[in-house]
């Protein structure tokens, strides 16, 4: 009795298995770049890493250290993801800034900075390309420490520690920009920022357009001078991001 196996599709009786030549696969565990830009104020060491978190669409790590401050930020981007409900002609962005192990900043401060960052990236991301979609961005403050300054007393040190959230904003912008590029999300331009005495200015288009302005104190300082110094920092951060992305592209090739 001839019984035919109908549970699966069988190939021809004379079929031969396919043979492939041996290939070498290069695994890129980490893609990073670092630089030591110098200015008249201080030397800042900035290290950038991308693509090291597997369960998100894009990720970035920014580590910064200078004579006064040391910080580390991790950003994860999820999306674009479809939104249930009514149709929207363009995508939406949500940004959440979270403390690390040390609860250094209170919730209101973090929400205020998150709202400021959302205003920037609503202008930078080409949201018209992502209708009925949401992009969720999480920024984790993994390490943040003010280095001791012997010229200040204990009370001044305490006030300085809790008033330096503005110094984190440029690194948040750099980290989010890199993570969005790593996720393949279309941007109008690469955003970056600079910070001078509590004033943060974010630029695009080679410093010709301002997309964010943050002032953390009431000092009557020279605004034009702050803009020039913030633009110098913007150019350094932007060039470093481009160097990081070009290095990543060359490694992938």
XYZ file of C-alpha atoms in Angstrom:
253
model
C 0.000 0.000 0.000
C 1.475 3.337 -1.093
C 0.959 5.953 1.636
C 1.918 9.586 0.833
C 3.003 11.954 3.573
C 0.664 14.971 3.288
C 1.837 16.761 6.424
C 4.590 18.678 4.683
C 5.699 19.656 1.182
C 8.458 17.390 -0.082
C 11.051 18.493 -2.591
C 12.123 16.581 -5.691
C 13.708 13.204 -5.032
C 16.997 14.224 -6.727
C 17.325 17.572 -4.865
C 20.690 18.397 -3.310
C 21.291 20.665 -0.296
C 22.655 24.146 -0.942
C 26.293 24.754 -0.039
C 27.649 28.171 0.976
C 31.243 29.310 1.128
C 32.686 30.148 4.531
C 32.245 33.820 5.473
C 33.636 35.838 8.311
C 31.165 37.957 10.288
C 32.505 40.987 12.114
C 30.387 41.935 15.125
C 30.429 45.561 16.182
C 29.945 45.539 19.936
C 30.462 49.232 20.474
C 30.602 52.292 18.261
C 31.980 55.302 19.987
C 34.073 58.369 19.663
C 35.574 60.808 22.076
C 37.338 64.118 21.908
C 38.873 66.723 24.118
C 37.738 70.110 22.803
C 39.440 73.078 24.355
C 38.183 76.565 25.003
C 39.136 79.511 27.119
C 36.978 78.400 30.038
C 37.943 74.774 30.643
C 38.810 71.496 28.976
C 35.885 69.147 28.472
C 36.195 65.468 27.675
C 33.158 64.190 25.795
C 32.623 60.550 24.810
C 29.772 59.369 22.562
C 28.474 55.829 22.000
C 25.555 54.574 19.884
C 23.696 51.353 19.175
C 24.490 49.394 22.326
C 20.907 48.663 23.536
C 19.251 45.841 21.591
C 15.609 46.048 22.711
C 14.946 49.573 21.410
C 15.015 51.257 18.012
C 17.894 53.593 18.818
C 20.194 54.331 21.741
C 23.033 56.623 22.734
C 25.379 57.187 25.657
C 27.000 60.552 26.398
C 29.749 60.843 29.010
C 31.169 64.239 29.901
C 33.823 65.433 32.308
C 35.445 68.781 32.903
C 37.077 70.562 35.822
C 33.737 71.194 37.576
C 31.282 68.516 36.497
C 31.068 64.848 35.528
C 27.947 63.254 34.064
C 26.702 60.238 32.127
C 23.410 59.960 30.182
C 21.741 57.016 28.428
C 18.966 57.642 25.889
C 16.634 55.009 24.428
C 14.228 55.663 21.540
C 11.172 53.493 20.877
C 9.260 54.049 17.678
C 7.788 55.190 15.468
C 4.927 53.059 16.830
C 1.316 53.162 15.698
C -1.160 55.055 17.890
C -4.623 53.675 18.500
C -7.562 55.988 18.155
C -8.268 58.893 15.849
C -6.058 59.583 12.858
C -3.300 62.207 13.289
C -1.619 63.785 10.287
C 1.806 63.784 11.936
C 3.675 61.915 14.646
C 3.945 62.827 18.300
C 6.973 62.865 20.597
C 7.160 62.152 24.306
C 10.357 62.661 26.322
C 10.919 61.524 29.885
C 14.011 62.449 31.885
C 14.647 60.139 34.820
C 17.040 60.141 37.769
C 19.574 57.394 38.201
C 20.424 55.692 41.474
C 20.907 59.041 43.209
C 17.694 61.067 43.422
C 19.500 64.328 42.821
C 16.793 66.299 41.003
C 13.152 66.532 42.011
C 10.289 65.518 39.746
C 9.244 69.068 38.871
C 12.738 69.937 37.645
C 12.884 66.843 35.471
C 9.421 67.502 34.017
C 10.366 71.095 33.216
C 13.482 69.991 31.364
C 11.511 67.244 29.573
C 8.983 69.824 28.336
C 11.817 72.037 27.112
C 13.383 69.118 25.227
C 10.029 68.204 23.665
C 9.700 71.744 22.319
C 13.112 71.433 20.666
C 12.578 68.049 19.037
C 9.053 68.850 17.892
C 10.845 71.367 15.661
C 13.770 69.103 14.720
C 12.065 65.781 13.897
C 10.223 65.664 10.570
C 6.958 64.531 12.178
C 4.979 64.809 8.919
C 6.712 61.621 7.758
C 5.182 59.623 10.625
C 1.381 60.067 10.637
C -0.564 58.268 13.372
C 2.703 57.307 15.056
C 4.361 57.987 18.369
C 8.044 58.290 19.255
C 8.890 57.664 22.906
C 12.246 58.876 24.233
C 13.658 58.020 27.651
C 16.738 59.784 29.038
C 18.312 58.163 32.095
C 20.714 60.164 34.235
C 23.035 57.338 35.243
C 25.735 59.494 36.864
C 25.941 63.162 37.777
C 28.422 64.705 40.162
C 29.740 68.168 40.868
C 33.466 67.979 41.490
C 34.609 69.701 44.667
C 35.725 73.304 44.430
C 37.977 74.251 47.329
C 37.333 77.945 46.754
C 33.693 77.611 47.876
C 32.307 76.984 51.337
C 29.895 74.146 52.123
C 26.756 76.281 51.723
C 27.873 77.589 48.336
C 28.760 74.051 47.258
C 25.263 72.854 48.185
C 23.569 75.655 46.238
C 25.807 75.020 43.236
C 25.017 71.286 43.165
C 21.255 71.770 42.981
C 21.375 74.617 40.465
C 23.336 72.865 37.726
C 20.552 71.004 35.936
C 21.026 73.492 33.103
C 24.506 72.056 32.496
C 22.869 68.692 31.684
C 20.582 70.041 28.957
C 23.203 70.262 26.153
C 24.219 66.647 26.832
C 20.550 65.578 26.821
C 20.120 67.218 23.411
C 23.265 65.540 22.069
C 22.203 62.146 23.411
C 18.646 62.396 22.023
C 19.900 63.531 18.610
C 22.293 60.589 18.346
C 19.648 58.110 19.499
C 17.146 59.414 16.927
C 19.710 59.083 14.144
C 20.558 55.583 15.382
C 16.829 54.741 15.173
C 16.695 55.949 11.558
C 14.202 58.735 12.302
C 14.279 61.631 9.859
C 15.502 64.960 11.232
C 15.382 68.426 9.739
C 18.921 68.953 11.034
C 21.154 67.757 13.844
C 20.400 69.713 17.011
C 23.017 70.601 19.610
C 23.382 73.233 22.293
C 25.755 75.145 24.534
C 25.483 76.364 28.127
C 26.969 79.476 29.751
C 26.237 80.433 33.382
C 22.807 78.765 33.433
C 21.788 79.961 29.952
C 21.266 77.216 27.352
C 20.779 77.915 23.646
C 20.031 75.134 21.151
C 20.818 75.640 17.462
C 20.349 73.976 14.089
C 21.409 74.899 10.527
C 25.003 75.765 11.396
C 23.924 78.092 14.189
C 21.651 80.200 11.989
C 18.424 79.078 13.698
C 17.616 78.853 17.420
C 15.204 76.069 18.424
C 15.457 76.350 22.222
C 16.367 78.943 24.852
C 16.668 78.220 28.595
C 17.649 80.742 31.266
C 18.263 79.369 34.753
C 19.072 82.594 36.602
C 18.135 86.256 36.657
C 21.577 87.731 36.089
C 21.740 90.584 33.618
C 24.596 89.154 31.607
C 25.484 90.046 28.038
C 23.023 88.045 25.937
C 24.967 88.431 22.689
C 28.100 87.176 24.436
C 26.203 84.131 25.747
C 24.871 83.393 22.269
C 28.355 83.485 20.755
C 29.818 81.191 23.399
C 26.852 78.788 23.184
C 27.237 78.714 19.398
C 30.896 77.716 19.782
C 29.870 74.808 22.011
C 27.086 73.877 19.574
C 29.585 73.625 16.714
C 31.948 71.440 18.785
C 29.139 69.098 19.871
C 27.696 68.883 16.351
C 31.080 68.126 14.790
C 31.730 65.445 17.393
C 28.351 63.821 16.648
C 29.109 63.836 12.926
C 32.495 62.254 13.619
C 30.825 59.552 15.720
C 28.253 58.755 13.025
C 30.827 58.730 10.226
C 33.028 56.379 12.241
C 30.031 54.082 12.767
C 29.235 54.142 9.036
C 32.830 53.252 8.097
C 32.813 50.347 10.566
C 29.579 49.030 9.082
C 31.075 49.126 5.594
